[in-house]
Structures are given as structure tokens and as C-alpha cells.
GROMACS .gro file of C-alpha atoms in nm:
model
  121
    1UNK     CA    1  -1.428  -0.713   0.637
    2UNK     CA    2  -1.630  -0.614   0.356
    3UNK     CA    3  -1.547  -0.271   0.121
    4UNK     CA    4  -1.747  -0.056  -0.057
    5UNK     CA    5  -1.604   0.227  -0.263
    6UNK     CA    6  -1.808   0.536  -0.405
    7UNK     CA    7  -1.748   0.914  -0.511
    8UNK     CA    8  -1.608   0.830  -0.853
    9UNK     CA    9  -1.806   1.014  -1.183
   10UNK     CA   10  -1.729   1.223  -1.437
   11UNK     CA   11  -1.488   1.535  -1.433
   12UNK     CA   12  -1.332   1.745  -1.635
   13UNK     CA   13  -0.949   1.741  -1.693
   14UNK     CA   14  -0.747   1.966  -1.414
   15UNK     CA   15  -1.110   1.897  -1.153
   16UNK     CA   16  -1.097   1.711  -0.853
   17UNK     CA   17  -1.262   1.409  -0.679
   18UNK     CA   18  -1.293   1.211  -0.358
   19UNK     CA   19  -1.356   0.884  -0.330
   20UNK     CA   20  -1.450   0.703  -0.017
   21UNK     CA   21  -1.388   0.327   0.088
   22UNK     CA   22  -1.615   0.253   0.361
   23UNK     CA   23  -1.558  -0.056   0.577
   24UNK     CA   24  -1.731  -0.287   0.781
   25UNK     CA   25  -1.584  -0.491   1.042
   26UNK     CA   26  -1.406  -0.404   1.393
   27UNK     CA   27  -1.105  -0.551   1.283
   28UNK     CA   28  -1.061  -0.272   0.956
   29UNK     CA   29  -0.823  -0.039   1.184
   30UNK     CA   30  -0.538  -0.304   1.205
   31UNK     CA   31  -0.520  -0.342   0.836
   32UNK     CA   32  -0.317  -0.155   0.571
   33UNK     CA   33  -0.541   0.001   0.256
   34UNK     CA   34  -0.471   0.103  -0.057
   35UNK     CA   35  -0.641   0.198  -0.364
   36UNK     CA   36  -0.621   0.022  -0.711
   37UNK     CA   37  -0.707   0.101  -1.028
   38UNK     CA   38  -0.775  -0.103  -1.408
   39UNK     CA   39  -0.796   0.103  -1.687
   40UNK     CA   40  -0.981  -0.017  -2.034
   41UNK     CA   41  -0.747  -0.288  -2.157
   42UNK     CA   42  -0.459  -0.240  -1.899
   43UNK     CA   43  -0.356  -0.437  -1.560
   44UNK     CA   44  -0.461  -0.324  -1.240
   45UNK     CA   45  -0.192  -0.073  -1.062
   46UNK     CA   46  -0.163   0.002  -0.726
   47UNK     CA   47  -0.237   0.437  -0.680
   48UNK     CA   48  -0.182   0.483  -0.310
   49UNK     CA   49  -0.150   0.322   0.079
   50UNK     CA   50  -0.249   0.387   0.411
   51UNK     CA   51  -0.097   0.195   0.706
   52UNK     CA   52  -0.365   0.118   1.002
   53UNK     CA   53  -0.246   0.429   1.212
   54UNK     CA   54  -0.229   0.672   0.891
   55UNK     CA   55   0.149   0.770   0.967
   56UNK     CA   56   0.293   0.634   0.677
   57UNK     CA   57   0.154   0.636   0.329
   58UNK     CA   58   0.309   0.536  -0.021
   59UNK     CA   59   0.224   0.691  -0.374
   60UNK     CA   60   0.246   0.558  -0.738
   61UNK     CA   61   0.481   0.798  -0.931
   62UNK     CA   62   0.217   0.831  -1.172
   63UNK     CA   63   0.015   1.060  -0.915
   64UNK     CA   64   0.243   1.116  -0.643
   65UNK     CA   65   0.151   1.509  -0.576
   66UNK     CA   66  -0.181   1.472  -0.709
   67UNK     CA   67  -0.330   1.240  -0.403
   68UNK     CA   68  -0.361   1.237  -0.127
   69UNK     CA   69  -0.432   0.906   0.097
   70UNK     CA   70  -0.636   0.953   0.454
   71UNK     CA   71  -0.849   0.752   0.702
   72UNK     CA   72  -1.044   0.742   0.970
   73UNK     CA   73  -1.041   0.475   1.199
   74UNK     CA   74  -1.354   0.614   1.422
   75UNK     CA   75  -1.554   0.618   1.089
   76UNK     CA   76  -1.403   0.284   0.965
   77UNK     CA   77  -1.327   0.524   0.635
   78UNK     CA   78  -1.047   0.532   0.429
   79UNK     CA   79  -1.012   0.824   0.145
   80UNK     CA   80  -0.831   0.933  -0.152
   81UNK     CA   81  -0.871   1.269  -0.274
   82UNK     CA   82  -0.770   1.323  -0.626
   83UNK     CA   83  -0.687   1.666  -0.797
   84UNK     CA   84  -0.525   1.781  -1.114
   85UNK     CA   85  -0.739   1.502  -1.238
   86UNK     CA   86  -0.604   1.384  -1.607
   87UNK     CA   87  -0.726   1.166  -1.869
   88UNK     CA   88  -0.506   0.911  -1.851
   89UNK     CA   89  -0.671   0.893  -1.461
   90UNK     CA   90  -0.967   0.747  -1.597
   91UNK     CA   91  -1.057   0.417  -1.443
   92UNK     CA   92  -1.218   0.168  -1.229
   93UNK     CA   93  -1.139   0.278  -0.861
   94UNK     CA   94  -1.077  -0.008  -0.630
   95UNK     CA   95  -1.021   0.004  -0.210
   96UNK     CA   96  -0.847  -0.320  -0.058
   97UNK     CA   97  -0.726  -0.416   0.274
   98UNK     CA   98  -0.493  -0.628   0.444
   99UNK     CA   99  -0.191  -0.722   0.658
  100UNK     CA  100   0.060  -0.604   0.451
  101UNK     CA  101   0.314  -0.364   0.425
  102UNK     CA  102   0.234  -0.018   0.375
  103UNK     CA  103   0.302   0.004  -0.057
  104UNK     CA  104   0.246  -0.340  -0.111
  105UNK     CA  105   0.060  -0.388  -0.455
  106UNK     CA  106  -0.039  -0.763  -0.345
  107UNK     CA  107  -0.162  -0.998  -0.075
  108UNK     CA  108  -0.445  -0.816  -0.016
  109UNK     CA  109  -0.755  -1.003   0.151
  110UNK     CA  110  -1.021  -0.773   0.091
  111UNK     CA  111  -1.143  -0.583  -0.143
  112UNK     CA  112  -1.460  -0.346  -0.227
  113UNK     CA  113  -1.619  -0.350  -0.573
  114UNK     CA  114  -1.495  -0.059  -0.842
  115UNK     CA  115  -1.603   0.301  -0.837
  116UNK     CA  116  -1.550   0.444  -1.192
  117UNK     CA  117  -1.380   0.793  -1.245
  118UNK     CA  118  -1.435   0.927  -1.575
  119UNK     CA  119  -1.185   1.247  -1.662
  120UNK     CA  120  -1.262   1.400  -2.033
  121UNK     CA  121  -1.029   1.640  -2.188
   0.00000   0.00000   0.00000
């Protein structure tokens, strides 16, 4: 399975974004996603999961309320639409995807290169 994240740029503080994780592979429906992030100088953290069917999804308190987590298995497309969009948001996006538990922030197999998100204040 190989990733590839896009829609990340710059916004401005309380704007919104979407960013995309599109996946290659037949084999990309059966796996849990999630998005990542690394900010300048921190560890990565883990923002938000997807289970294969989309019925269950998990947040980071950080942005729980904010995003939203959604795929589509047709498209081989996973998504993660961002609003209220603060500073501290500002990162390098990541998608990843394995067979783990819906939440998990590890043990993932795959993974797509960065998309950054820029939020100014």
C-alpha cells in the first residue's frame, strides 16, 4: 500500500482545511487509518482514526470537535477535514495505515509522506 497525503497550505486562524490521503492498493479497505502530525521541535502525535468500515473513529483531545475523520473505500480515500483551525495546529500532516485498532498511535505499516498545514494568527 503506498500513501500520499495533500490539501495542507496556509490558513488563517478560525479557517478550515481538508486534507486527503489517497491510497493505492486493493488491500487499503481492510486497514485502519489515522492521521499524524510533528510539529517544529515536538514528537509526532496521533490527530484522528478511521477503522476499515468508517463506523468507529477516535479523536485526540487536542481537536476532538474540530475534525472530523471520513473515507471512502470505492475511492481508496481517506479524509480529515479540519475547522476552527489554530496556531498551535500548524504542522506536518501525515496519513498511515494498518491492522490495528481503531486509536492506536503505533504499529502502523504504512505511511504517506507529510502534507504541511500552516495556520497564522
Amino acid at each position: 500500500v503506498q500513501l500520499q497525503a495533500s490539501g495542507g497550505g496556509l490558513v488563517q486562524a478560525g479557517g478550515s482545511l481538508r486534507l486527503s490521503c489517497a491510497a493505492s492498493g486493493r488491500t487499503f479497505s481492510r486497514y485502519t487509518v489515522a492521521w499524524f502530525r510533528q510539529a517544529p521541535g515536538k514528537e509526532r502525535e496521533f490527530v484522528a482514526g478511521i477503522n476499515w468500515s468508517g463506523s468507529s473513529t477516535s479523536y485526540a483531545h487536542s481537536v476532538k470537535d474540530r475534525v472530523t475523520i471520513s473515507r471512502d473505500n470505492a475511492k481508496n480515500m481517506v479524509y480529515l477535514q479540519m475547522n476552527s483551525l489554530k496556531p498551535e495546529d500548524t504542522a506536518v500532516y501525515y496519513c498511515a495505515a494498518g491492522y490495528v485498532a481503531v486509536g492506536s498511535t503505533n504499529r502502523y505499516a504504512y505511511w504517506g509522506q507529510g502534507t504541511l498545514v500552516t495556520v497564522s494568527s
